[in-house]
Tab-separated table of C-alpha atoms and ligand atoms in Angstrom:
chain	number	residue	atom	x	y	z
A	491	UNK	CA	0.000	0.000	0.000
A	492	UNK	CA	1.141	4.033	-0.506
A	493	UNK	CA	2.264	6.006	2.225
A	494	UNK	CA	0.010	8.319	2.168
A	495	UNK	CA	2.350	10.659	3.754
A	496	UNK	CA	5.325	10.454	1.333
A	497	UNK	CA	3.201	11.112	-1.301
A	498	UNK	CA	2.114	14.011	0.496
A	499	UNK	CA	5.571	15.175	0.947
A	500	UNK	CA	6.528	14.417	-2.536
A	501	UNK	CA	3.639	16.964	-3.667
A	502	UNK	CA	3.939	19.752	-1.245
A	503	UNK	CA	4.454	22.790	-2.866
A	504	UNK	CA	7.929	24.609	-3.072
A	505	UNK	CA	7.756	27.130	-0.199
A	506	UNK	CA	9.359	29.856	-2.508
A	507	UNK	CA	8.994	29.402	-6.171
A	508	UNK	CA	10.700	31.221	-8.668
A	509	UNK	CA	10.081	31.239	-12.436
A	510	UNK	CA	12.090	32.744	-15.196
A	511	UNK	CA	11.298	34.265	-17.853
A	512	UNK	CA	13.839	33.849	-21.019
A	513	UNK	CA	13.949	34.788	-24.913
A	514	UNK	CA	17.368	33.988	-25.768
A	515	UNK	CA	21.021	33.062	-24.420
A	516	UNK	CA	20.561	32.555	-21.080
A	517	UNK	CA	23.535	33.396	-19.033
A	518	UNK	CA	21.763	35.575	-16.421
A	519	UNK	CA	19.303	32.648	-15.813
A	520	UNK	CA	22.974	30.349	-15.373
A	521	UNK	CA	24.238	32.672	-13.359
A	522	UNK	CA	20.850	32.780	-11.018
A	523	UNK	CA	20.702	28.796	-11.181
A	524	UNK	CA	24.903	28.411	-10.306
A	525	UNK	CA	24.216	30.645	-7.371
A	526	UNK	CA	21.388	29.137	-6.036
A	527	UNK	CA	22.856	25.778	-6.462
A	528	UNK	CA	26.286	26.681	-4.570
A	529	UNK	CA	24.135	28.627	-1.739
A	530	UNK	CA	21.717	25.795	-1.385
A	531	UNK	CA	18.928	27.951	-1.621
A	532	UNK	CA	16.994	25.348	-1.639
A	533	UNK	CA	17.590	24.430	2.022
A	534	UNK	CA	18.530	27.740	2.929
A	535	UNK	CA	16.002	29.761	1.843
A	536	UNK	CA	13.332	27.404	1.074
A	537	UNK	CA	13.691	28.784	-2.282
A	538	UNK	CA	13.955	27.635	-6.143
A	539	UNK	CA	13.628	27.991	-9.698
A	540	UNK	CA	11.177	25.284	-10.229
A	541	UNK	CA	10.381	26.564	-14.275
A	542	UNK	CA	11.843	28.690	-17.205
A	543	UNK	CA	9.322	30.280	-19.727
A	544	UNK	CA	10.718	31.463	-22.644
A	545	UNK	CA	8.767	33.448	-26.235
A	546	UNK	CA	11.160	31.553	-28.307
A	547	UNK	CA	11.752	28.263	-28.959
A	548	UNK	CA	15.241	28.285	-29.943
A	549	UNK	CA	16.192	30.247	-26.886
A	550	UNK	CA	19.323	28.935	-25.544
A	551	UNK	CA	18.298	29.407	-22.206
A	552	UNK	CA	15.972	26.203	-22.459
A	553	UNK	CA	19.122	24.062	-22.832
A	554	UNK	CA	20.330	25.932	-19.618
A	555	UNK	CA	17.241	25.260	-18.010
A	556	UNK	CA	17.366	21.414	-19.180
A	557	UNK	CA	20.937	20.915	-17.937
A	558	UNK	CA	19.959	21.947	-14.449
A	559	UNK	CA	16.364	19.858	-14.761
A	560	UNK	CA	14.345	22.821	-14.465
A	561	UNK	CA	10.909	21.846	-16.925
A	562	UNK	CA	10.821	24.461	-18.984
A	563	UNK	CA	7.712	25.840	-21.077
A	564	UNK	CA	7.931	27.865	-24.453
A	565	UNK	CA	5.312	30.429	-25.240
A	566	UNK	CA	5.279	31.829	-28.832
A	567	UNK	CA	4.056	35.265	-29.520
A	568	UNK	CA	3.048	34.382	-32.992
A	569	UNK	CA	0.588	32.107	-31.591
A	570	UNK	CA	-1.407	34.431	-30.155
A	571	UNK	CA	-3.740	37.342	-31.410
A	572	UNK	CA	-2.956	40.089	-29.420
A	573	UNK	CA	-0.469	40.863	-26.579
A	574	UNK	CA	-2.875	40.626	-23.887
A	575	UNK	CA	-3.765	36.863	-25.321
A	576	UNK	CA	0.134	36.077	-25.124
A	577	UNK	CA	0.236	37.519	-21.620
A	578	UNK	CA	-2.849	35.708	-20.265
A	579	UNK	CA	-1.351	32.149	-21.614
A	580	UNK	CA	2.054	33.224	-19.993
A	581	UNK	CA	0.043	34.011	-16.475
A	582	UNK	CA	-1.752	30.708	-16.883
A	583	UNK	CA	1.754	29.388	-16.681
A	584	UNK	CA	3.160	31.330	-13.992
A	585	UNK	CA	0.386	30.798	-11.678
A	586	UNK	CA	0.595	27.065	-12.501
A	587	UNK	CA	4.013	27.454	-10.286
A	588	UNK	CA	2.115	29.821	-7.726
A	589	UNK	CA	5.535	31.958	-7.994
A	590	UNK	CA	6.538	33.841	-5.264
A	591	UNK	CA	9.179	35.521	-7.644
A	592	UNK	CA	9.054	35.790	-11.290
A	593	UNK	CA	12.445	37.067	-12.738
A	594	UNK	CA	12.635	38.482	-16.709
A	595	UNK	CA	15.754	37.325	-17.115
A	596	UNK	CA	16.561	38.983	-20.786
A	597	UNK	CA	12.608	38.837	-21.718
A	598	UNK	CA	12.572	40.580	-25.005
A	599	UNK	CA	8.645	41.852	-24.725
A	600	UNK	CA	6.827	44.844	-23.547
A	601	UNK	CA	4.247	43.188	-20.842
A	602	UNK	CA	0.474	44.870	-20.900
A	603	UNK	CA	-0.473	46.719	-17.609
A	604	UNK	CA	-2.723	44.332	-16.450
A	605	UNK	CA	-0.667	41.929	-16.221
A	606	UNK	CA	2.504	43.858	-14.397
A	607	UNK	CA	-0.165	44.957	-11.908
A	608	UNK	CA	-1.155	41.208	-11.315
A	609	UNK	CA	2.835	40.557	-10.435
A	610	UNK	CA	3.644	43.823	-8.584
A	611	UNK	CA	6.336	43.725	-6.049
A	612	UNK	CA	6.746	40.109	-7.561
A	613	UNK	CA	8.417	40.683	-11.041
A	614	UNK	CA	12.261	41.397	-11.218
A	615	UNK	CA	13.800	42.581	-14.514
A	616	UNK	CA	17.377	42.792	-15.643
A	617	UNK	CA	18.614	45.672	-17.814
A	618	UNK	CA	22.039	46.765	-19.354
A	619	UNK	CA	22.144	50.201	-18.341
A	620	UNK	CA	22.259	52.018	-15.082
A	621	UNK	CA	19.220	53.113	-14.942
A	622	UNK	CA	16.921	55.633	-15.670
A	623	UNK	CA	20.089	56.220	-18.332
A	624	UNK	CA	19.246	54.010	-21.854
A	625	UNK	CA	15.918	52.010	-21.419
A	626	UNK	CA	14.914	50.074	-24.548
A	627	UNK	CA	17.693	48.250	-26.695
A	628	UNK	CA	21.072	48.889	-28.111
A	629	UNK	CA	21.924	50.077	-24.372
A	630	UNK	CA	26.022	49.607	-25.131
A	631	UNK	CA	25.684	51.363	-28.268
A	632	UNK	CA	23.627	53.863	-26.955
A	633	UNK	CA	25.874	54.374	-23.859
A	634	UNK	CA	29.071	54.843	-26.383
A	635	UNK	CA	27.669	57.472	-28.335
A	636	UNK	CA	27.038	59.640	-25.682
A	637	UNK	CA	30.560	59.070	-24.771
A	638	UNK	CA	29.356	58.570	-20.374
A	639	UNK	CA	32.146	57.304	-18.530
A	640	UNK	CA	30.301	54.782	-16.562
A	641	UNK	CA	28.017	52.499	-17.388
A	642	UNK	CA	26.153	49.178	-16.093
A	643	UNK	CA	23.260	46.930	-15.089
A	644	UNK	CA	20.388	47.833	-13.178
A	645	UNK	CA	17.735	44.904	-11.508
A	646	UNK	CA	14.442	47.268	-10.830
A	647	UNK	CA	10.713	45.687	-10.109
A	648	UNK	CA	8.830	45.724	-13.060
A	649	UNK	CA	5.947	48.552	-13.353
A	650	UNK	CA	4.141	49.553	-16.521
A	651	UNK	CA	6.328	51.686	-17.488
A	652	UNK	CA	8.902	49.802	-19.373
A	653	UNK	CA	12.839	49.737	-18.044
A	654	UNK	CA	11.570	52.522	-15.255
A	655	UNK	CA	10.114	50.653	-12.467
A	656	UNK	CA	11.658	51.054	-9.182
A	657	UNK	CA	15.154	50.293	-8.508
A	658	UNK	CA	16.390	47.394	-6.324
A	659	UNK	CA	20.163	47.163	-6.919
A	660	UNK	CA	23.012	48.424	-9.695
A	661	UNK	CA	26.379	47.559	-10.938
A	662	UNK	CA	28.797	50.081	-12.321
A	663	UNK	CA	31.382	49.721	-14.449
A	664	UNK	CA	33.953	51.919	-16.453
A	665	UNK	CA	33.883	52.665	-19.764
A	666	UNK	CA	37.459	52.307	-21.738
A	667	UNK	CA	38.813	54.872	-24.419
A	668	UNK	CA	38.822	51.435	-26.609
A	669	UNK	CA	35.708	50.333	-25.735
A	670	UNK	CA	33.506	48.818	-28.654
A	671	UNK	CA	30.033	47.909	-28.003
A	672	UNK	CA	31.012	44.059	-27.616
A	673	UNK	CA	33.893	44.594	-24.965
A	674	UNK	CA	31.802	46.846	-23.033
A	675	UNK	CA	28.823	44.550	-23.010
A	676	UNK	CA	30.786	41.643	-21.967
A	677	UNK	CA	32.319	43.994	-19.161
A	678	UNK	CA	28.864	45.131	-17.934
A	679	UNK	CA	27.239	41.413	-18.151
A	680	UNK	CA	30.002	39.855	-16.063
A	681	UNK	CA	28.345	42.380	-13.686
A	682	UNK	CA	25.068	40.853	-14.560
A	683	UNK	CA	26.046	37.399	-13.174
A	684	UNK	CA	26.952	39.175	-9.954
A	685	UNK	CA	24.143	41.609	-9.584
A	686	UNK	CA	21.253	39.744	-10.530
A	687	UNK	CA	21.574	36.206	-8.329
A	688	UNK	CA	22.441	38.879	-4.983
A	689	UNK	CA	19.394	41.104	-5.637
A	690	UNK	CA	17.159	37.940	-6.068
A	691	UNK	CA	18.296	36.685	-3.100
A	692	UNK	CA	17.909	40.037	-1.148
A	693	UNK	CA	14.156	40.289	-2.827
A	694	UNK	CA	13.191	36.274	-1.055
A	695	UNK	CA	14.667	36.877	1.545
A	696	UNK	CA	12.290	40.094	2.327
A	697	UNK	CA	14.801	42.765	2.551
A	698	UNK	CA	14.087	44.219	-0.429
A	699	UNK	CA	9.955	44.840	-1.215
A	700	UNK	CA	7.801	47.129	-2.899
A	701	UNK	CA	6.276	50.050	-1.090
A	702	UNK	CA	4.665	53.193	-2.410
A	703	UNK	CA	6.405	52.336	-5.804
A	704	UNK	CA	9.791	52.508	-4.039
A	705	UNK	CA	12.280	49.634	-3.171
A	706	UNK	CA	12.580	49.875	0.044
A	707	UNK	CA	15.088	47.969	2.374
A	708	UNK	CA	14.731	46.304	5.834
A	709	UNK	CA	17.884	45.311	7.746
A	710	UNK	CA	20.692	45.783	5.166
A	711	UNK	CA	22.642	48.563	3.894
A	712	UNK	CA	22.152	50.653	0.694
A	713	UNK	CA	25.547	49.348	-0.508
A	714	UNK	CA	24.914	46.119	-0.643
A	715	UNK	CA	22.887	46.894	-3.644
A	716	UNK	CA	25.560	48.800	-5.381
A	717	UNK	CA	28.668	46.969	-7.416
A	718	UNK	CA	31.265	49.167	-8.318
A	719	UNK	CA	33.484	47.109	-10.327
A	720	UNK	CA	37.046	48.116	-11.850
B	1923	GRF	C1	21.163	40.829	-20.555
B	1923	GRF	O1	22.078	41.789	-20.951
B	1923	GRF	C2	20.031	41.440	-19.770
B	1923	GRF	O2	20.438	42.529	-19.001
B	1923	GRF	C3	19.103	41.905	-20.865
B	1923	GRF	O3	19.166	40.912	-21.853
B	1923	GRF	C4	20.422	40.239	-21.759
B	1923	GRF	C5	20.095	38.800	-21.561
B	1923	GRF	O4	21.238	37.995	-21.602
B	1923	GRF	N1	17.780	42.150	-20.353
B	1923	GRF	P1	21.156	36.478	-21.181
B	1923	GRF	O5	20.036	35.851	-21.999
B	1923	GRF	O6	20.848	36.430	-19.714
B	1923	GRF	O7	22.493	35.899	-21.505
């Protein structure tokens, strides 16, 4: 006969789900996974990424995902009539996980406001600028045309407004006379792999939440949401 109790156990839900959201190479989503994995968040915090979601199918992220046997689910755009159709299906999905953290982890669509709203103070975003400086694409490019000496990575929550919700935690990094836009984006993702994984952590682990549309911190210090790399 089953013991009914282990298969209890075996179905209780993950105390602190996390889902990511992908469209292409994955490394932040590596990054979050490698971090988790060598912090045991899994004891630790009672926390995991328990499924990746990604708009394209040949997103490398999904092999990422696979490697570290996290099920993964691809959503296609093209399948759908209208934005808010796509983001209904990729709620359905989410909420399948009940996630207490959702993290776009290089999620190349515009969300509607209906559905940011239904994830505020839950959705975590990555972007290659220090932000409000260069939201949208091309953020390296961008950043060496106006010739700024600094540049970066910002994690914010995600509001409706896109690249300009409320700031959790930023990396800095210089920007070299020989910069091109491929050394400085491989200068300011390095940062990435740092940033993102620490603010995700600080975000579970309640010391970073949404308030008023401001991040606001309980029990740590400012600067342990800024990198300043060299
Ligand atoms: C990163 O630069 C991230 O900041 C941006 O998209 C890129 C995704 O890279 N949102 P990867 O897929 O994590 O390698």
């Amino acid at each position: 006969m089953k013991n009914p109790s282990a298969s209890k156990s075996r179905t209780k839900p993950t105390p602190k789900p996390i889902v990511v959201v992908v469209s292409g190479r994955g490394s932040n989503l590596q990054a979050l996974l490698t971090r988790a994995e060598a912090e045991r968040w899994s004891s630790e915090l009672g926390a995991k990424v328990v499924a990746v979601v990604s708009s394209r199918a040949e997103a490398e992220a999904l092999a990422v995902a696979r490697a570290h046997d996290v099920p993964v689910h691809i959503l296609l755009p093209e399948q759908f009539g209208s934005r808010s159709a796509f983001d209904e299906a990729l709620a359905r999905t989410l909420d399948r996980y009940a996630p207490d953290l959702i993290v776009l982890a290089g999620f190349m669509r515009v969300l509607t406001p209906a559905f940011v709203r239904r994830y505020a103070g839950r959705m975590v975003n990555i972007h290659p600028s220090l932000l409000p400086s260069f939201p949208g694409l091309d953020t390296h490019r961008r950043a060496l045309g106006a010739g700024v000496r600094v540049h970066g990575a910002t994690v914010h929550f995600v509001s409706d407004e896109v690249d300009a919700g409320p700031i959790i935690a930023q990396a800095a990094v210089p920007v070299h006379a020989d910069d091109d836009e491929a050394s400085l984006a491989a200068r300011v993702l390095q940062q990435e792999h740092r940033l993102l994984p620490q603010a995700v952590r600080h975000v579970l682990e309640g010391r970073v939440r949404l308030s008023e549309r401001r991040a606001v911190l309980v029990g740590i210090e400012h600067g342990e949401l800024s990198l300043l790399a060299s």
